[in-house]
Short mmCIF file of C-alpha atoms in Angstrom, two decimals:
data_model
loop_
_atom_site.label_atom_id
_atom_site.label_comp_id
_atom_site.label_asym_id
_atom_site.label_seq_id
_atom_site.Cartn_x
_atom_site.Cartn_y
_atom_site.Cartn_z
CA UNK A 1 39.04 13.48 53.96
CA UNK A 2 36.22 13.85 51.25
CA UNK A 3 33.75 16.51 51.80
CA UNK A 4 30.33 14.66 51.47
CA UNK A 5 28.51 17.61 50.24
CA UNK A 6 30.59 17.10 46.93
CA UNK A 7 28.91 13.79 46.40
CA UNK A 8 25.61 15.20 47.38
CA UNK A 9 26.36 18.28 44.75
CA UNK A 10 26.99 15.69 42.25
CA UNK A 11 23.59 13.89 42.85
CA UNK A 12 21.65 17.09 42.41
CA UNK A 13 23.66 17.52 39.12
CA UNK A 14 23.36 14.12 37.58
CA UNK A 15 19.75 13.06 38.73
CA UNK A 16 17.87 16.37 38.91
CA UNK A 17 19.42 18.85 36.80
CA UNK A 18 20.53 16.79 33.91
CA UNK A 19 18.75 13.78 34.46
CA UNK A 20 21.39 11.15 33.16
CA UNK A 21 19.73 8.11 31.50
CA UNK A 22 21.13 4.89 30.40
CA UNK A 23 22.63 5.25 26.91
CA UNK A 24 23.55 8.76 27.42
CA UNK A 25 26.75 10.17 25.96
CA UNK A 26 28.00 12.53 28.57
CA UNK A 27 30.88 15.24 28.42
CA UNK A 28 32.29 16.56 31.60
CA UNK A 29 34.04 19.69 30.85
CA UNK A 30 36.07 21.74 33.68
CA UNK A 31 38.07 24.84 33.41
CA UNK A 32 40.76 24.70 36.21
CA UNK A 33 42.42 21.65 37.74
CA UNK A 34 40.75 22.25 41.32
CA UNK A 35 37.45 21.02 40.16
CA UNK A 36 38.75 17.40 39.97
CA UNK A 37 36.93 16.04 43.15
CA UNK A 38 33.51 17.04 41.65
CA UNK A 39 34.42 15.80 38.19
CA UNK A 40 35.43 12.34 39.77
CA UNK A 41 32.00 12.24 41.50
CA UNK A 42 30.26 13.26 38.19
CA UNK A 43 32.09 10.74 36.37
CA UNK A 44 31.32 7.98 38.97
CA UNK A 45 27.95 8.72 39.05
CA UNK A 46 27.09 9.02 35.29
CA UNK A 47 28.71 5.33 34.79
CA UNK A 48 26.42 3.97 37.66
CA UNK A 49 23.32 5.78 35.91
CA UNK A 50 24.39 3.72 32.64
CA UNK A 51 25.60 6.45 30.70
CA UNK A 52 27.14 4.48 27.43
CA UNK A 53 29.69 6.81 27.19
CA UNK A 54 31.45 9.48 29.72
CA UNK A 55 34.33 11.79 28.40
CA UNK A 56 35.91 14.38 30.65
CA UNK A 57 38.17 17.35 29.77
CA UNK A 58 40.29 19.87 31.81
CA UNK A 59 41.02 23.20 30.25
CA UNK A 60 43.31 25.86 32.04
CA UNK A 61 42.53 29.56 31.56
CA UNK A 62 46.06 30.28 31.76
CA UNK A 63 47.02 28.33 28.65
CA UNK A 64 43.86 30.03 27.11
CA UNK A 65 45.29 33.52 27.48
CA UNK A 66 48.14 32.40 25.51
CA UNK A 67 45.91 31.99 22.31
CA UNK A 68 44.03 35.17 22.89
CA UNK A 69 47.76 36.91 23.03
CA UNK A 70 49.56 34.90 20.46
CA UNK A 71 47.17 33.58 17.66
CA UNK A 72 47.67 34.61 14.34
CA UNK A 73 44.68 35.92 12.11
CA UNK A 74 44.52 32.42 10.55
CA UNK A 75 44.50 30.78 13.89
CA UNK A 76 41.80 32.84 15.10
CA UNK A 77 39.51 31.83 12.24
CA UNK A 78 40.15 28.36 12.20
CA UNK A 79 36.86 26.38 13.13
CA UNK A 80 37.31 23.27 15.35
CA UNK A 81 34.92 20.89 13.42
CA UNK A 82 35.71 18.03 15.52
CA UNK A 83 34.38 19.66 18.40
CA UNK A 84 31.13 20.34 16.88
CA UNK A 85 30.93 16.87 15.46
CA UNK A 86 31.34 15.42 18.72
CA UNK A 87 29.04 17.90 20.56
CA UNK A 88 26.13 16.67 17.87
CA UNK A 89 26.64 13.18 19.66
CA UNK A 90 26.61 14.79 23.00
CA UNK A 91 23.23 13.99 25.21
CA UNK A 92 24.33 15.65 28.48
CA UNK A 93 26.87 18.29 29.01
CA UNK A 94 28.33 19.36 32.49
CA UNK A 95 30.31 22.71 32.65
CA UNK A 96 32.20 23.29 35.46
CA UNK A 97 34.50 26.39 36.56
CA UNK A 98 37.10 25.91 38.99
CA UNK A 99 39.17 28.85 38.21
CA UNK A 100 41.70 30.08 40.72
CA UNK A 101 42.00 33.64 39.40
CA UNK A 102 38.92 35.22 37.90
CA UNK A 103 41.29 38.29 36.48
CA UNK A 104 43.23 35.76 34.19
CA UNK A 105 42.07 37.16 31.09
CA UNK A 106 42.33 40.93 32.18
CA UNK A 107 45.23 41.64 29.80
CA UNK A 108 44.23 39.23 27.20
CA UNK A 109 43.63 40.36 23.87
CA UNK A 110 40.16 41.72 23.85
CA UNK A 111 39.77 41.94 20.02
CA UNK A 112 40.70 38.38 20.00
CA UNK A 113 38.39 37.30 22.47
CA UNK A 114 35.28 38.75 20.76
CA UNK A 115 36.88 37.33 17.13
CA UNK A 116 36.84 33.70 18.95
CA UNK A 117 33.37 33.94 20.66
CA UNK A 118 31.89 34.40 17.00
CA UNK A 119 33.94 31.67 15.57
CA UNK A 120 33.01 29.12 18.13
CA UNK A 121 29.43 30.15 18.21
CA UNK A 122 28.07 27.28 16.42
CA UNK A 123 29.49 25.06 19.08
CA UNK A 124 27.76 26.97 21.65
CA UNK A 125 24.46 26.71 19.93
CA UNK A 126 24.91 22.95 19.54
CA UNK A 127 25.44 22.52 23.25
CA UNK A 128 22.71 24.93 24.32
CA UNK A 129 19.83 23.41 21.59
CA UNK A 130 21.11 19.85 21.44
CA UNK A 131 22.05 18.97 24.85
CA UNK A 132 20.67 18.51 28.60
CA UNK A 133 23.21 20.71 29.77
CA UNK A 134 24.16 22.53 33.38
CA UNK A 135 26.79 24.76 34.27
CA UNK A 136 28.19 25.28 37.65
CA UNK A 137 30.94 26.43 39.75
CA UNK A 138 33.36 24.51 42.25
CA UNK A 139 34.86 25.99 45.38
CA UNK A 140 38.30 27.40 45.00
CA UNK A 141 40.60 30.11 47.17
CA UNK A 142 40.24 32.30 44.08
CA UNK A 143 36.54 32.26 44.09
CA UNK A 144 36.45 32.61 47.70
CA UNK A 145 38.83 35.74 47.72
CA UNK A 146 36.50 37.30 44.89
CA UNK A 147 33.66 36.78 47.14
CA UNK A 148 35.36 38.26 50.21
CA UNK A 149 35.06 35.04 52.01
CA UNK A 150 37.42 32.33 53.41
CA UNK A 151 37.23 28.96 51.48
CA UNK A 152 35.31 27.26 54.34
CA UNK A 153 32.67 30.28 54.25
CA UNK A 154 32.55 30.34 50.47
CA UNK A 155 32.11 26.22 50.49
CA UNK A 156 29.18 26.75 53.24
CA UNK A 157 27.88 29.60 50.82
CA UNK A 158 28.15 27.71 47.47
CA UNK A 159 26.80 24.01 48.90
CA UNK A 160 23.82 25.81 50.51
CA UNK A 161 22.81 27.88 47.34
CA UNK A 162 23.36 24.61 45.16
CA UNK A 163 21.81 21.73 47.23
CA UNK A 164 18.72 22.77 47.66
CA UNK A 165 15.15 21.06 47.33
CA UNK A 166 15.04 22.23 43.89
CA UNK A 167 11.33 20.66 43.20
CA UNK A 168 10.16 22.82 45.84
CA UNK A 169 11.71 25.71 44.65
CA UNK A 170 9.95 25.14 41.33
CA UNK A 171 6.90 25.12 42.68
CA UNK A 172 7.34 28.37 44.48
CA UNK A 173 8.32 30.03 41.13
CA UNK A 174 5.08 28.91 39.29
CA UNK A 175 3.22 31.98 40.90
CA UNK A 176 5.91 34.30 39.59
CA UNK A 177 5.58 32.62 36.39
CA UNK A 178 1.96 33.37 36.14
CA UNK A 179 2.48 36.97 36.91
CA UNK A 180 5.25 37.31 33.93
CA UNK A 181 2.89 35.93 31.60
CA UNK A 182 0.28 37.96 32.42
CA UNK A 183 1.95 41.27 32.31
CA UNK A 184 2.40 43.69 29.28
CA UNK A 185 4.44 46.50 30.56
CA UNK A 186 7.60 46.40 33.36
CA UNK A 187 9.07 49.41 35.16
CA UNK A 188 11.75 49.41 37.47
CA UNK A 189 12.24 52.49 39.55
CA UNK A 190 15.35 52.97 41.74
CA UNK A 191 18.38 55.17 42.27
CA UNK A 192 19.63 56.64 38.85
CA UNK A 193 17.22 54.09 37.26
CA UNK A 194 13.79 54.34 35.57
CA UNK A 195 13.29 51.69 33.06
CA UNK A 196 10.27 50.74 31.15
CA UNK A 197 9.67 47.79 28.46
CA UNK A 198 6.90 45.48 27.20
CA UNK A 199 7.22 41.76 27.57
CA UNK A 200 3.53 41.25 25.80
CA UNK A 201 3.76 37.85 24.22
CA UNK A 202 6.77 36.60 25.55
CA UNK A 203 6.48 34.00 28.19
CA UNK A 204 7.93 33.58 31.53
CA UNK A 205 10.64 30.87 32.09
CA UNK A 206 11.24 29.11 35.49
CA UNK A 207 15.19 28.39 36.39
CA UNK A 208 14.56 25.98 38.90
CA UNK A 209 18.14 24.13 38.80
CA UNK A 210 17.83 22.36 35.49
CA UNK A 211 20.57 24.63 33.60
CA UNK A 212 22.31 26.33 36.17
CA UNK A 213 23.57 25.48 39.57
CA UNK A 214 22.96 27.49 41.62
CA UNK A 215 19.82 28.36 40.09
CA UNK A 216 16.68 30.64 41.28
CA UNK A 217 15.28 32.96 38.88
CA UNK A 218 12.34 33.62 36.47
CA UNK A 219 13.43 35.08 33.05
CA UNK A 220 11.87 36.78 30.08
CA UNK A 221 12.73 38.86 27.25
CA UNK A 222 11.56 42.73 26.32
CA UNK A 223 9.88 43.33 22.94
CA UNK A 224 13.26 44.26 21.33
CA UNK A 225 12.50 47.62 20.59
CA UNK A 226 10.24 48.60 23.42
CA UNK A 227 13.02 49.41 25.98
CA UNK A 228 13.07 53.17 27.17
CA UNK A 229 14.77 55.08 29.87
CA UNK A 230 17.93 54.31 31.84
CA UNK A 231 19.38 52.01 34.43
CA UNK A 232 22.50 51.90 36.62
CA UNK A 233 23.72 48.56 37.73
CA UNK A 234 24.89 48.38 41.40
CA UNK A 235 26.50 44.84 41.14
CA UNK A 236 29.91 44.39 40.06
CA UNK A 237 30.40 42.44 36.75
CA UNK A 238 33.43 40.51 35.36
CA UNK A 239 33.28 40.00 31.52
CA UNK A 240 36.06 38.75 29.32
CA UNK A 241 38.42 38.88 32.24
CA UNK A 242 37.89 42.49 33.29
CA UNK A 243 35.83 43.80 36.17
CA UNK A 244 33.14 46.71 35.47
CA UNK A 245 31.41 48.55 38.05
CA UNK A 246 28.41 51.10 38.38
CA UNK A 247 27.62 50.57 34.63
CA UNK A 248 24.77 52.77 33.44
CA UNK A 249 22.80 52.31 30.05
CA UNK A 250 20.41 54.59 28.58
CA UNK A 251 18.15 53.25 25.85
CA UNK A 252 15.79 54.43 23.07
CA UNK A 253 13.47 52.53 21.14
CA UNK A 254 15.38 49.56 22.68
CA UNK A 255 19.21 50.17 21.59
CA UNK A 256 21.69 51.23 23.88
CA UNK A 257 22.44 55.07 23.08
CA UNK A 258 24.80 55.77 25.57
CA UNK A 259 26.80 53.21 27.91
CA UNK A 260 29.21 54.56 30.34
CA UNK A 261 31.30 52.76 33.68
CA UNK A 262 33.90 54.47 35.54
CA UNK A 263 37.30 54.44 34.11
CA UNK A 264 36.05 51.45 31.59
CA UNK A 265 34.20 53.47 29.11
CA UNK A 266 36.09 52.44 25.89
CA UNK A 267 36.26 48.72 27.18
CA UNK A 268 32.25 48.62 27.90
CA UNK A 269 31.49 50.10 24.27
CA UNK A 270 34.00 48.06 22.44
CA UNK A 271 32.14 45.00 23.85
CA UNK A 272 28.66 46.53 23.03
CA UNK A 273 30.05 47.30 19.43
CA UNK A 274 30.69 43.65 19.09
CA UNK A 275 27.91 43.40 16.66
CA UNK A 276 24.14 45.11 16.21
CA UNK A 277 22.59 43.00 18.83
CA UNK A 278 24.79 43.57 21.48
CA UNK A 279 23.11 46.90 21.79
CA UNK A 280 19.89 45.29 22.28
CA UNK A 281 18.46 43.44 25.34
CA UNK A 282 17.82 39.43 25.35
CA UNK A 283 16.92 39.03 28.44
CA UNK A 284 15.10 40.33 31.50
CA UNK A 285 15.02 38.20 34.87
CA UNK A 286 14.03 38.44 38.56
CA UNK A 287 16.71 36.59 41.03
CA UNK A 288 14.59 34.50 43.80
CA UNK A 289 17.47 32.32 45.12
CA UNK A 290 16.80 32.66 48.96
CA UNK A 291 20.37 31.53 49.81
CA UNK A 292 22.24 34.19 47.54
CA UNK A 293 21.71 37.51 49.33
CA UNK A 294 25.31 39.45 48.30
CA UNK A 295 27.37 39.91 45.21
CA UNK A 296 30.35 37.37 44.78
CA UNK A 297 31.84 38.71 41.58
CA UNK A 298 30.48 35.53 39.99
CA UNK A 299 27.62 36.05 37.76
CA UNK A 300 26.16 32.33 38.22
CA UNK A 301 25.73 33.24 41.69
CA UNK A 302 25.23 37.37 41.27
CA UNK A 303 22.25 36.71 38.57
CA UNK A 304 20.21 34.81 41.19
CA UNK A 305 20.55 37.34 44.43
CA UNK A 306 16.94 37.55 45.78
CA UNK A 307 15.82 40.76 45.41
CA UNK A 308 17.74 41.37 42.48
CA UNK A 309 16.96 41.93 38.59
CA UNK A 310 19.16 41.68 35.68
CA UNK A 311 18.94 42.96 32.18
CA UNK A 312 20.89 41.51 29.69
CA UNK A 313 22.66 43.19 26.24
CA UNK A 314 22.90 40.46 23.90
CA UNK A 315 21.67 37.17 22.73
CA UNK A 316 18.02 36.18 23.59
CA UNK A 317 17.32 32.51 24.41
CA UNK A 318 15.47 30.15 22.39
CA UNK A 319 12.95 29.47 25.13
CA UNK A 320 11.80 33.24 25.18
CA UNK A 321 12.90 34.62 21.89
CA UNK A 322 12.49 38.43 21.19
CA UNK A 323 14.59 38.13 17.99
CA UNK A 324 17.75 39.52 19.30
CA UNK A 325 21.16 38.12 18.04
CA UNK A 326 24.86 38.53 19.30
CA UNK A 327 27.78 36.90 19.98
CA UNK A 328 27.43 38.92 23.36
CA UNK A 329 25.18 37.87 26.35
CA UNK A 330 26.21 39.83 29.39
CA UNK A 331 24.17 39.64 32.25
CA UNK A 332 24.27 42.99 34.27
CA UNK A 333 22.85 42.87 37.97
CA UNK A 334 20.93 45.49 39.96
CA UNK A 335 20.03 44.76 43.21
CA UNK A 336 16.74 46.60 44.35
CA UNK A 337 16.91 45.40 48.05
CA UNK A 338 16.52 48.60 50.06
CA UNK A 339 16.13 50.83 46.86
CA UNK A 340 13.87 50.01 44.17
CA UNK A 341 10.26 49.18 43.02
CA UNK A 342 9.28 46.55 40.19
CA UNK A 343 5.83 47.13 38.64
CA UNK A 344 3.92 44.76 36.53
CA UNK A 345 1.48 47.03 34.52
CA UNK A 346 0.09 48.93 37.56
CA UNK A 347 0.58 46.35 40.15
CA UNK A 348 3.45 46.75 42.64
CA UNK A 349 4.99 43.46 42.68
CA UNK A 350 8.25 44.25 44.45
CA UNK A 351 9.40 47.05 46.89
CA UNK A 352 13.08 47.45 48.55
CA UNK A 353 14.02 43.61 47.26
CA UNK A 354 10.93 41.73 48.69
CA UNK A 355 7.50 40.72 47.17
CA UNK A 356 4.67 42.84 48.20
CA UNK A 357 2.00 41.06 45.79
CA UNK A 358 0.18 38.62 47.62
CA UNK A 359 0.51 35.64 45.14
CA UNK A 360 4.36 36.12 45.60
CA UNK A 361 4.69 36.46 49.15
CA UNK A 362 5.73 32.70 49.37
CA UNK A 363 8.90 33.48 47.57
CA UNK A 364 9.95 35.85 50.36
CA UNK A 365 13.02 34.18 52.33
CA UNK A 366 11.97 33.55 56.19
CA UNK A 367 15.28 35.75 57.23
#
C-alpha cells in the first residue's frame, strides 16, 4: 500500500522547492535503491508539469566503496567530462539519499576520497551554480537505526520535518535575516565554547525549503580572518564515512590552529589538511526547524535542529561569499538548548536554545 505522504513530499519538492516548469531538463539522482518510491513520484510529477526531459539514476554506495579502495592514480585523476557536459544542460536537479548504511565508507581509502572530491568539484559547482537544485533524504531502516528510532517513528519524524508550510516558515525567517544583516560581531558562549567573529558586510541567507528538504536555517559567513576563540561541538557528525564526536576547534585570526576529537585526531586533521581553505570557515548558521529537536546522525537534519548553530570549516557559498575556497564543506553542529548564549553585538539573541530577542520570539516552537 502506498504511503500518501510520499506523494505529498514529492509535491513539495517539485512545486515549491525546484519549481519545475514546462521545458525543463530534470535529473533525479538517488543514492540507494530504497528511494525508488520517491523517485517514481518525482518522475511522474515532473512529466505532469511539462518537463521536456527527465533522467533518473541510482548509485549504490557499496559499489562506490570499491572505487575508492581499488582505483589507480590514473583512474582517480580521470575527469568524467560527459557528466559535466550533461549537467550544463540540466535545469533542475533532485539529489536523494536512501542509503541503508551510513558507515559504508568508514573503511574506504580516505586519501582517494579526498582526491576524487577535488577532481569532480567542477561538476558540483555547475550543479550548485547552474541548476535549481534540492537535496533530501528518503526514510530507510539504516537511517532510522542511526536516529535511534523504529522505521515508523523515523518516517513520522522525516515527513513532519519536510512537509511543512514552507511559505509560512519563510515569513518567520525574515526577522532573523534582518537581525543578521544588521549585526557586526557574533559571540557564542557555552560549555567549553567561547567564540567570536565578525559578519560585517556579509548577508543573512534564508534557507526556507528551496535547496534542502528538510530545511530551516538562516546562514551567513564570518569575515575570513576574524574568528577567534574555541568551540566544542556536541552533535555527532559523519564525514567521509566516519563518525566524529566532541570535535574541538581552536581559532586564531580565522584559522583552525588546533583540532581534536577523541580517538579521531589523525582522521580529523587529515581532512582539515585537504587544502588551505579547509582550516578556515565558510559558513555560520542558526537552525530554526521547529520539528527537528534531536540529533539523528544525518547532517541534513542535524544542521536544522532548533536551538543549534553550525560553524562550517571549508568552502563558502556563493550567496554569502567570504572568499574561502576548499574541497571541504563540513557542517559541524553545536546544540545550545539548555546550555548556551548567542549574541549579536551587545544584544542577547538566544539563550539556552530559545530566542529571547523580541523580534524573534515568533520563531520559537509552541512546544
